[in-house]
PDB file of C-alpha atoms in Angstrom:
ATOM      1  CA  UNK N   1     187.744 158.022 110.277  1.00  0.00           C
ATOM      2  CA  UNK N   2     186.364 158.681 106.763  1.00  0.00           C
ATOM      3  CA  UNK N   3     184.744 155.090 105.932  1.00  0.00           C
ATOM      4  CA  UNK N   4     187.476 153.227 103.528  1.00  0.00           C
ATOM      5  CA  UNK N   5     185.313 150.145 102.847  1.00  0.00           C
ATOM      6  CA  UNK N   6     183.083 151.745 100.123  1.00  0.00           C
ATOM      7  CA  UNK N   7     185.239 150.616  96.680  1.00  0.00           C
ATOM      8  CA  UNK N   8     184.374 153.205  94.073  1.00  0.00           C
ATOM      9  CA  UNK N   9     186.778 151.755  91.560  1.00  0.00           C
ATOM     10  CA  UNK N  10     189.179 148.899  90.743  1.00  0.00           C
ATOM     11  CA  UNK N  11     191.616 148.875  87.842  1.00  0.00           C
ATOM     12  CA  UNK N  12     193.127 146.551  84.974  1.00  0.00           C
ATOM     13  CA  UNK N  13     195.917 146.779  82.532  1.00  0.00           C
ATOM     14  CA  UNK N  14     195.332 145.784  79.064  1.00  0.00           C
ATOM     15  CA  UNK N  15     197.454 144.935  76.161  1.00  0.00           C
ATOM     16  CA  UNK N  16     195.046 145.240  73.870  1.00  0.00           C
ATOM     17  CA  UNK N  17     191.968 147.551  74.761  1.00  0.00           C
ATOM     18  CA  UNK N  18     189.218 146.634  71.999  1.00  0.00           C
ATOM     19  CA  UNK N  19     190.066 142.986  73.137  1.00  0.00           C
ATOM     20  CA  UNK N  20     189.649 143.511  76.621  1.00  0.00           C
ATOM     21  CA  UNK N  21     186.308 145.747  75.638  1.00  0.00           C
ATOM     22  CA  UNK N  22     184.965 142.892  73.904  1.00  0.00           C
ATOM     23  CA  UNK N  23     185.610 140.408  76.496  1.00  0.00           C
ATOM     24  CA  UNK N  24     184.155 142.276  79.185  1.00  0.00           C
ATOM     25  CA  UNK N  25     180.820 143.814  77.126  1.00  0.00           C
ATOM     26  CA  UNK N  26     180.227 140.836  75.013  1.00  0.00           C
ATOM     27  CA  UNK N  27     181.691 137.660  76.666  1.00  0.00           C
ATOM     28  CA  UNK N  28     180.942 138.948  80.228  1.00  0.00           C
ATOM     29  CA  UNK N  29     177.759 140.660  79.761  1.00  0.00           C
ATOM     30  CA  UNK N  30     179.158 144.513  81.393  1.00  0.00           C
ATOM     31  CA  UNK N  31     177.889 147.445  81.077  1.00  0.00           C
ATOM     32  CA  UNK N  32     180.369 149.868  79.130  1.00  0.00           C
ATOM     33  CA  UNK N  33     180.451 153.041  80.192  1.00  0.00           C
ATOM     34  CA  UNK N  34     182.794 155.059  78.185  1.00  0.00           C
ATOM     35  CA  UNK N  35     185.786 154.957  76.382  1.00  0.00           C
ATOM     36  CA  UNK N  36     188.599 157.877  76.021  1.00  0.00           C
ATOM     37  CA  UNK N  37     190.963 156.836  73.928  1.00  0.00           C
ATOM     38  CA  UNK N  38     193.560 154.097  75.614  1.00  0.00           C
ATOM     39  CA  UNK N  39     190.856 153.562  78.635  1.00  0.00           C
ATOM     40  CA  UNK N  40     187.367 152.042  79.256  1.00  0.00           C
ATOM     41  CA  UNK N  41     184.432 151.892  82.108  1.00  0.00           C
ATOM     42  CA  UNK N  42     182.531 149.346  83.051  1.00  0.00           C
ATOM     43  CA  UNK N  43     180.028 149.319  85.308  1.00  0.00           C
ATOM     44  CA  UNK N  44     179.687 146.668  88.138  1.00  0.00           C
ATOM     45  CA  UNK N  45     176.495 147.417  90.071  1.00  0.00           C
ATOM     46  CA  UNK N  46     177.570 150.985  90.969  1.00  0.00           C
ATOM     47  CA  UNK N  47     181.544 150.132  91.275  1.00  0.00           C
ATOM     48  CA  UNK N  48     183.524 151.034  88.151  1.00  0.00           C
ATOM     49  CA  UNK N  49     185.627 149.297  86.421  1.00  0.00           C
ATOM     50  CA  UNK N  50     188.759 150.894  84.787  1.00  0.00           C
ATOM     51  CA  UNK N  51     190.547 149.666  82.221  1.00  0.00           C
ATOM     52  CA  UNK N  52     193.698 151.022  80.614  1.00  0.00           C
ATOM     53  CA  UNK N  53     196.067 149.853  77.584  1.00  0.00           C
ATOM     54  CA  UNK N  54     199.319 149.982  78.336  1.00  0.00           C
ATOM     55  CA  UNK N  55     202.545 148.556  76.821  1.00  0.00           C
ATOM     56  CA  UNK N  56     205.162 145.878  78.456  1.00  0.00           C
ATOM     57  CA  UNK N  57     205.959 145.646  81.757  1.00  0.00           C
ATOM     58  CA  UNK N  58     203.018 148.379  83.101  1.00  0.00           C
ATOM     59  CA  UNK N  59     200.956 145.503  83.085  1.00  0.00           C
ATOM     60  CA  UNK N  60     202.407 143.951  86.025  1.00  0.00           C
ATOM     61  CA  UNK N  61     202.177 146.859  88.124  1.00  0.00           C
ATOM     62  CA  UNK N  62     198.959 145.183  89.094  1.00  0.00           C
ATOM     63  CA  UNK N  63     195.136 146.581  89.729  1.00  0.00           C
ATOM     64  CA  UNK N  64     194.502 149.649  91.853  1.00  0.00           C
ATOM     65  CA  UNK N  65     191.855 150.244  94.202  1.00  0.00           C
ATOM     66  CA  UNK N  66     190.130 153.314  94.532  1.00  0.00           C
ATOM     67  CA  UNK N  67     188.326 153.838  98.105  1.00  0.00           C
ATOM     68  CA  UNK N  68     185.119 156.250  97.646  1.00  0.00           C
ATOM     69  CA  UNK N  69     185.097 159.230 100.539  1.00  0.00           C
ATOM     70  CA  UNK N  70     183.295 162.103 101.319  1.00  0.00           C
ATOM     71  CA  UNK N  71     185.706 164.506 101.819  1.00  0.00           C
ATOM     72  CA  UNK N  72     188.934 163.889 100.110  1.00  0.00           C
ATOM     73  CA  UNK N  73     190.934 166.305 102.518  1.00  0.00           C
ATOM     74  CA  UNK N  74     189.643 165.246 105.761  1.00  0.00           C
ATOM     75  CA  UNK N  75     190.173 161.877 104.917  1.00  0.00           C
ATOM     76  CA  UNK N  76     193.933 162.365 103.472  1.00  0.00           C
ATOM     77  CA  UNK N  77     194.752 164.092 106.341  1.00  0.00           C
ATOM     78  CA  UNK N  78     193.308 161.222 109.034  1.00  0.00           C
ATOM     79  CA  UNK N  79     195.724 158.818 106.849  1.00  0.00           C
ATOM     80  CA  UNK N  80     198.580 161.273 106.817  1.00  0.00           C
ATOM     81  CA  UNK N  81     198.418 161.460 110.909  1.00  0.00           C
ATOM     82  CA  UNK N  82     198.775 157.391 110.860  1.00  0.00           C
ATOM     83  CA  UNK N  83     201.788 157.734 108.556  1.00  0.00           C
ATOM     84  CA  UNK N  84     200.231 157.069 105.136  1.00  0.00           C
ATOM     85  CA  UNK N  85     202.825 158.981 102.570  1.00  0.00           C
ATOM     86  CA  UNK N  86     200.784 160.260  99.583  1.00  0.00           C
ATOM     87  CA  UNK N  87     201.598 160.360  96.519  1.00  0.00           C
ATOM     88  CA  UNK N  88     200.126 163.804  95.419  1.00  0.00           C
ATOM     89  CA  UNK N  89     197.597 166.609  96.926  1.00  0.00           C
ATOM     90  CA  UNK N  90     193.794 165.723  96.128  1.00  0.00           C
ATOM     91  CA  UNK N  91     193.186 167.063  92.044  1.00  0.00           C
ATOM     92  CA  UNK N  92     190.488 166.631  89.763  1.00  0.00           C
ATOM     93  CA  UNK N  93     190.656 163.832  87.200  1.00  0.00           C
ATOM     94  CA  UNK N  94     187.182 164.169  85.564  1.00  0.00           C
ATOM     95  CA  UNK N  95     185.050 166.968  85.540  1.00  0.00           C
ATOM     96  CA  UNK N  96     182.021 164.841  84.988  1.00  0.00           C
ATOM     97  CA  UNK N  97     179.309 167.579  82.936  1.00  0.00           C
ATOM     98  CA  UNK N  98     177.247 165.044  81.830  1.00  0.00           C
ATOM     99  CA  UNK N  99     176.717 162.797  84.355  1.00  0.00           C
ATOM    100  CA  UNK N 100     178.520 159.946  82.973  1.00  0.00           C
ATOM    101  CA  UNK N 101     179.554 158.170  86.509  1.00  0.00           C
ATOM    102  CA  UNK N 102     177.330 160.225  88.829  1.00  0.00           C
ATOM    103  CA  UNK N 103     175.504 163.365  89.134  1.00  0.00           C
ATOM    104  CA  UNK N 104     176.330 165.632  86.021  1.00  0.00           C
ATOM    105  CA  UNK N 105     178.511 168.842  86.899  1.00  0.00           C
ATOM    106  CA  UNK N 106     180.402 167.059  89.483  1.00  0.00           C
ATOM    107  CA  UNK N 107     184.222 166.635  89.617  1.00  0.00           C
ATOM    108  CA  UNK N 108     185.935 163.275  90.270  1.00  0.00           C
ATOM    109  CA  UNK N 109     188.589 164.070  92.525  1.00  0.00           C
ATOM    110  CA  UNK N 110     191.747 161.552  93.497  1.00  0.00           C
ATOM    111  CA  UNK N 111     194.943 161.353  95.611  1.00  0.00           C
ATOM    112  CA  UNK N 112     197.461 158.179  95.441  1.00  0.00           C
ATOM    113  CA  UNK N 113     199.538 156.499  98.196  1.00  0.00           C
ATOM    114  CA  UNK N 114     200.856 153.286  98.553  1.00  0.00           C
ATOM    115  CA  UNK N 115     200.419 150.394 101.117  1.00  0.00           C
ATOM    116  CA  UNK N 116     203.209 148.649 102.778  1.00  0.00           C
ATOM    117  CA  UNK N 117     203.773 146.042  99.940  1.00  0.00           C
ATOM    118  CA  UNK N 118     204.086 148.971  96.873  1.00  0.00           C
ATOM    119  CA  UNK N 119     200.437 148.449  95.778  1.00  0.00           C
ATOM    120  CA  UNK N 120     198.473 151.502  94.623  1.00  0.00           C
ATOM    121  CA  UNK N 121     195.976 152.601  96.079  1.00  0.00           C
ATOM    122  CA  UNK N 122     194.063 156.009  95.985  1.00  0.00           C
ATOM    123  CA  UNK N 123     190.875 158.120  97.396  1.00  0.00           C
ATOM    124  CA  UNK N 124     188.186 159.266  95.666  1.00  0.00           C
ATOM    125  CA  UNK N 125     185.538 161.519  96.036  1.00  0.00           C
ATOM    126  CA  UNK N 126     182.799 163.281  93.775  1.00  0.00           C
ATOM    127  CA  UNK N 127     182.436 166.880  94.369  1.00  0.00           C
ATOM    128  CA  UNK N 128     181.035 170.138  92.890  1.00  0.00           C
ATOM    129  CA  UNK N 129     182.857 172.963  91.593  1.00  0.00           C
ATOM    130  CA  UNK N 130     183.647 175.146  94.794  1.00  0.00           C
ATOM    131  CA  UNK N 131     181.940 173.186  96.959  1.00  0.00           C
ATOM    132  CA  UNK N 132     184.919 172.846  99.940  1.00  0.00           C
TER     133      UNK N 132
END
């Protein structure tokens, strides 16, 4: 089984985004990594921190965790034999040129499912351009 207890990435919901930056650069001390638009990066010793502004009740869909994997396919497909329904087929999020969360010119790739209680949860892996 492709090793699930490596946490890439967790997420939080924000009403206000340049609040929420603020708290967590300049009250917390956290590295920022980027912002685009209605979402921010932090970085937490090599696990990322996302954070997105959203409106209402999307804040109480809660955070979502974000297992790091080698191979995105083999390890959807390990799941999918143990009854895990996903979401969506593996697809690139980020195509990461400049090395912003890893090695520049590789892809951030995801695929969503959903434990037994409704939380979120999703695989990630950082790949090259053609490389499967």
């Amino acid at each position: 089984m492709s090793d699930l207890g490596a946490l890439r990435q967790v997420s939080q919901y924000a009403a206000d985004l340049d609040r929420a930056i603020t708290f967590y650069r300049d009250v917390l001390g956290l590295r920022m990594i980027a912002r685009f638009g209605p979402i921010a990066f932090f970085d937490l010793d090599g696990v990322r921190l996302f954070i997105e502004q959203v409106d209402g009740d999307e804040r109480e869909r809660g955070s979502v965790l974000y297992f790091a994997v080698a191979d995105i396919r083999a390890a959807r497909a390990e799941l999918q034999e143990r009854g895990v329904v996903f979401a969506d087929d593996p697809h690139v999020l980020f195509a990461d040129t400049e090395g912003m969360f890893g090695e520049a010119g590789e892809e951030e790739w995801m695929t969503f499912f959903q434990d037994t209680e409704g939380n979120v949860l999703a695989l990630s892996a950082r790949e090259f351009p053609g490389q499967v």
